[in-house]
Short mmCIF file of C-alpha atoms in Angstrom, two decimals:
data_model
loop_
_atom_site.label_atom_id
_atom_site.label_comp_id
_atom_site.label_asym_id
_atom_site.label_seq_id
_atom_site.Cartn_x
_atom_site.Cartn_y
_atom_site.Cartn_z
CA MET A 1 53.54 -19.22 -37.10
CA ALA A 2 49.83 -18.36 -37.24
CA ALA A 3 49.01 -21.33 -34.99
CA LEU A 4 51.69 -20.29 -32.49
CA LYS A 5 50.32 -16.75 -32.34
CA LYS A 6 46.85 -18.09 -31.54
CA ILE A 7 48.26 -20.22 -28.72
CA LEU A 8 50.26 -17.32 -27.28
CA SER A 9 47.20 -15.04 -27.50
CA TRP A 10 45.55 -16.98 -24.67
CA MET A 11 48.25 -15.61 -22.37
CA LEU A 12 48.80 -12.12 -23.82
CA PRO A 13 47.39 -10.23 -26.82
CA VAL A 14 49.55 -10.73 -29.91
CA LYS A 15 49.86 -7.66 -32.14
CA VAL A 16 49.43 -8.35 -35.85
CA ALA A 17 49.52 -4.86 -37.35
CA SER A 18 49.11 -1.18 -36.45
CA TYR A 19 47.59 1.61 -38.53
CA LYS A 20 46.77 5.31 -38.27
CA GLY A 21 43.09 5.85 -38.91
CA GLU A 22 41.33 8.85 -40.39
CA ILE A 23 39.35 9.30 -37.17
CA SER A 24 41.02 7.10 -34.55
CA PRO A 25 44.75 7.87 -34.29
CA VAL A 26 45.74 4.29 -33.41
CA LEU A 27 44.15 1.15 -34.86
CA GLU A 28 45.57 -2.24 -33.90
CA VAL A 29 44.80 -5.70 -35.21
CA THR A 30 45.62 -8.21 -32.48
CA ILE A 31 44.89 -11.81 -31.64
CA GLU A 32 43.23 -12.24 -28.24
CA ASN A 33 42.15 -15.61 -26.86
CA GLY A 34 42.59 -17.12 -30.28
CA VAL A 35 40.45 -14.54 -32.07
CA LYS A 36 41.60 -11.72 -34.34
CA VAL A 37 40.16 -8.38 -33.15
CA LEU A 38 40.38 -4.69 -33.99
CA ASN A 39 41.13 -2.25 -31.17
CA ALA A 40 41.45 1.52 -31.04
CA GLY A 41 43.34 2.88 -28.07
CA ARG A 42 41.80 1.37 -24.93
CA VAL A 43 38.59 0.13 -26.55
CA ASN A 44 37.54 -2.74 -28.78
CA TYR A 45 36.10 -1.86 -32.17
CA SER A 46 35.28 -5.35 -33.48
CA PHE A 47 35.22 -8.99 -32.40
CA GLY A 48 36.12 -8.48 -28.73
CA ALA A 49 33.89 -6.95 -26.07
CA LEU A 50 31.87 -5.22 -28.80
CA HIS A 51 30.91 -8.62 -30.22
CA THR A 52 29.62 -9.72 -26.82
CA VAL A 53 27.61 -6.50 -26.37
CA PHE A 54 25.65 -7.04 -29.57
CA GLN A 55 25.23 -10.75 -28.97
CA GLU A 56 23.54 -9.78 -25.71
CA GLY A 57 21.58 -6.95 -27.32
CA PHE A 58 20.16 -9.24 -30.00
CA ARG A 59 19.27 -11.84 -27.36
CA LYS A 60 17.33 -9.17 -25.47
CA ILE A 61 15.16 -8.41 -28.51
CA ARG A 62 14.82 -12.16 -29.27
CA LEU A 63 16.01 -11.56 -32.80
CA GLU A 64 15.54 -15.21 -33.78
CA LYS A 65 11.77 -14.89 -33.21
CA ASP A 66 11.33 -12.15 -35.82
CA PRO A 67 14.07 -12.35 -38.49
CA PRO A 68 14.67 -8.97 -40.15
CA SER A 69 14.25 -8.63 -43.90
CA SER A 70 16.66 -5.68 -43.98
CA VAL A 71 19.44 -4.47 -41.67
CA LEU A 72 21.34 -1.18 -41.31
CA ILE A 73 24.60 -1.04 -39.36
CA LEU A 74 25.94 2.39 -38.44
CA GLY A 75 29.56 1.93 -37.36
CA PHE A 76 30.50 -1.19 -39.30
CA GLY A 77 34.06 -1.58 -38.00
CA VAL A 78 35.39 -4.76 -39.57
CA GLY A 79 32.16 -6.73 -39.57
CA SER A 80 31.57 -8.02 -36.05
CA ILE A 81 27.82 -7.33 -36.05
CA THR A 82 27.49 -8.73 -39.55
CA LYS A 83 29.14 -11.96 -38.45
CA ILE A 84 26.60 -12.36 -35.65
CA ILE A 85 23.74 -11.89 -38.12
CA ARG A 86 25.19 -14.18 -40.79
CA GLU A 87 26.92 -16.94 -38.80
CA GLU A 88 25.07 -17.08 -35.48
CA TYR A 89 21.52 -16.33 -36.66
CA HIS A 90 22.02 -17.52 -40.26
CA PHE A 91 19.99 -14.63 -41.68
CA ASP A 92 20.63 -13.92 -45.36
CA CYS A 93 18.82 -10.58 -45.57
CA PRO A 94 20.48 -7.61 -47.29
CA ILE A 95 22.72 -5.56 -44.99
CA THR A 96 23.59 -1.90 -45.52
CA ALA A 97 26.62 -0.89 -43.48
CA VAL A 98 28.18 2.54 -42.94
CA GLU A 99 31.76 3.18 -41.79
CA ALA A 100 33.33 6.64 -41.49
CA ASP A 101 37.01 5.62 -41.36
CA GLU A 102 38.34 4.46 -44.72
CA MET A 103 41.36 2.87 -43.05
CA ILE A 104 39.04 0.61 -41.06
CA ILE A 105 37.37 -0.45 -44.30
CA THR A 106 40.82 -1.32 -45.68
CA ILE A 107 41.73 -3.26 -42.54
CA GLY A 108 38.48 -5.20 -42.83
CA LYS A 109 39.31 -6.25 -46.37
CA GLU A 110 42.91 -7.19 -45.56
CA HIS A 111 42.47 -8.95 -42.22
CA PHE A 112 38.80 -9.90 -41.80
CA ASP A 113 37.61 -10.92 -45.29
CA THR A 114 34.79 -8.38 -45.33
CA VAL A 115 34.73 -8.51 -49.14
CA LYS A 116 33.40 -12.07 -48.85
CA ILE A 117 30.32 -11.13 -46.79
CA PRO A 118 27.25 -11.86 -48.96
CA LYS A 119 24.53 -9.29 -49.63
CA LEU A 120 26.53 -6.51 -47.99
CA GLU A 121 26.54 -2.92 -49.21
CA LEU A 122 29.39 -1.15 -47.40
CA ILE A 123 29.31 2.65 -47.61
CA HIS A 124 32.15 4.98 -46.66
CA ALA A 125 30.36 7.88 -44.93
CA ARG A 126 29.73 9.46 -41.57
CA ALA A 127 26.64 7.98 -39.95
CA GLU A 128 25.01 11.34 -39.29
CA GLU A 129 25.45 12.36 -42.94
CA PHE A 130 24.15 9.04 -44.24
CA ILE A 131 21.07 8.95 -42.02
CA ARG A 132 20.17 12.57 -42.81
CA THR A 133 19.67 11.79 -46.51
CA ASN A 134 18.54 8.17 -46.19
CA THR A 135 15.13 7.33 -47.64
CA LYS A 136 15.04 3.58 -46.98
CA GLN A 137 13.50 1.78 -44.01
CA PHE A 138 14.97 -1.19 -42.15
CA ASP A 139 13.66 -3.86 -39.78
CA LEU A 140 16.81 -3.67 -37.65
CA ILE A 141 19.24 -0.79 -37.13
CA ALA A 142 22.40 -1.50 -35.10
CA VAL A 143 24.28 1.61 -33.97
CA ASP A 144 27.88 1.28 -32.78
CA ILE A 145 29.47 4.65 -33.45
CA PHE A 146 32.49 5.42 -31.30
CA VAL A 147 35.60 7.56 -31.36
CA GLU A 148 37.60 5.81 -28.66
CA GLU A 149 35.16 5.53 -25.70
CA GLU A 150 32.78 8.28 -26.80
CA VAL A 151 29.74 8.35 -29.04
CA PRO A 152 30.12 11.61 -31.01
CA GLU A 153 27.67 14.28 -29.91
CA SER A 154 26.49 14.61 -33.51
CA CYS A 155 25.12 11.05 -33.19
CA LYS A 156 23.25 11.77 -29.95
CA THR A 157 21.13 14.71 -31.08
CA GLU A 158 17.35 14.74 -31.43
CA GLU A 159 17.83 15.21 -35.17
CA PHE A 160 19.93 12.04 -35.44
CA LEU A 161 17.58 9.99 -33.26
CA THR A 162 14.56 11.20 -35.20
CA ALA A 163 16.23 10.16 -38.45
CA LEU A 164 16.87 6.72 -36.93
CA ARG A 165 13.21 6.42 -36.03
CA ASN A 166 12.15 7.46 -39.52
CA ALA A 167 14.46 4.78 -40.96
CA LEU A 168 12.63 2.01 -39.08
CA THR A 169 9.80 -0.04 -40.48
CA GLU A 170 6.63 -0.06 -38.37
CA LYS A 171 7.78 -3.17 -36.49
CA GLY A 172 11.48 -2.34 -36.66
CA LYS A 173 13.92 -1.93 -33.77
CA VAL A 174 17.06 0.09 -33.18
CA VAL A 175 19.82 -1.33 -30.96
CA PHE A 176 22.11 1.53 -29.89
CA ASN A 177 25.36 0.86 -28.01
CA GLU A 178 26.73 3.50 -25.63
CA MET A 179 29.34 3.74 -22.87
CA PRO A 180 28.03 6.33 -20.40
CA ALA A 181 30.56 8.72 -18.97
CA PRO A 182 30.59 9.14 -15.19
CA HIS A 183 28.30 12.01 -14.35
CA SER A 184 25.94 13.37 -11.78
CA GLY A 185 22.48 14.69 -12.30
CA GLU A 186 20.07 14.10 -15.15
CA ASP A 187 20.86 11.64 -17.92
CA VAL A 188 20.28 13.94 -20.89
CA PHE A 189 20.85 11.31 -23.57
CA GLU A 190 18.43 8.85 -22.02
CA LYS A 191 15.78 11.55 -21.74
CA ARG A 192 16.33 12.54 -25.37
CA PHE A 193 16.23 8.91 -26.55
CA ARG A 194 13.03 8.26 -24.63
CA LYS A 195 11.41 11.32 -26.19
CA ILE A 196 12.04 9.98 -29.70
CA PHE A 197 11.44 6.31 -28.86
CA PRO A 198 8.61 6.01 -26.32
CA GLU A 199 8.91 2.21 -26.56
CA LEU A 200 12.37 2.13 -24.97
CA ILE A 201 14.20 -0.58 -23.03
CA ILE A 202 17.70 -0.07 -21.61
CA HIS A 203 20.05 -2.90 -20.70
CA GLU A 204 23.37 -2.40 -18.91
CA ILE A 205 26.15 -4.86 -19.75
CA GLN A 206 29.25 -4.94 -17.55
CA LEU A 207 32.23 -6.38 -19.42
CA GLY A 208 35.14 -4.38 -18.01
CA ASP A 209 35.74 -1.35 -15.84
CA ALA A 210 33.07 0.69 -17.62
CA PRO A 211 29.57 -0.56 -18.47
CA ASN A 212 27.95 -0.53 -21.87
CA ARG A 213 24.33 0.47 -22.20
CA ILE A 214 22.14 -0.96 -24.93
CA PHE A 215 19.22 1.27 -25.87
CA ILE A 216 16.49 -0.72 -27.64
CA GLY A 217 13.96 1.55 -29.30
CA SER A 218 10.93 0.94 -31.47
CA LYS A 219 8.16 3.05 -32.93
CA GLU A 220 5.22 3.93 -30.75
CA LYS A 221 2.49 1.31 -30.83
#
C-alpha cells in the first residue's frame, strides 16, 4: 500500500493524515512526488517548497566552504532543514531547534522520525521567547517561522532581529525565509533588517505564485 501511494503521489497529492495544530488550524501530512511532506493550509511547512528554499539559501552562502560548528533553527517544522544539514552536507555539528506548535513536534516523531536525528536538541517554545533569553552563539541560524503564509510580526521587530544578531558568532550567518506580501511603497522589513545586519544579501526564489525572499545577514566586518 505504501508503494502504491508513492506511485499515485506523482499524479496527485496523497493525504496520509490530518491534524489540528496549536497555531495552524489545519496540518496535513501528504505524499507528493514520492516524498512525504507537511503542509498547513495553502503552504508547505516541511520537505516541499520549503526544502528547496533552504537548499538554495545554503548554496548562496556556500555552506560547504565553511562548515558550522553549531546551528540554531527557529521554526523546526518536522526537520526539513536538519535533513539538508545532516544528509546533504553531512555535517555532524550540534543543532538546537525551536518549534512553537507541539502538534508539529508530535507529527515529526510519528511520521518523520525526528527522534532519530543525532545531536539534536528540540525545544518546544515560541521563537521570539527563546531568542530573548538565549545566551548561546551559533555559526548558522536558519529562520523559517510562519503561520500560514505570514511571518508573525513579533518575529520581524528590531528587538527580534537584534537578538538574532547577538546570537551569531563573529563569522556566523543568519538565513531568514520570508514571503513578502504584495504592497506598495517602502519595504519596512528590509529596511529594518538592513539596519541590524549591514552585511545583508537578499535572494528572491520563485517556486510558485508567490516568491520567497531569503535574507542572508552577518555581523558587520
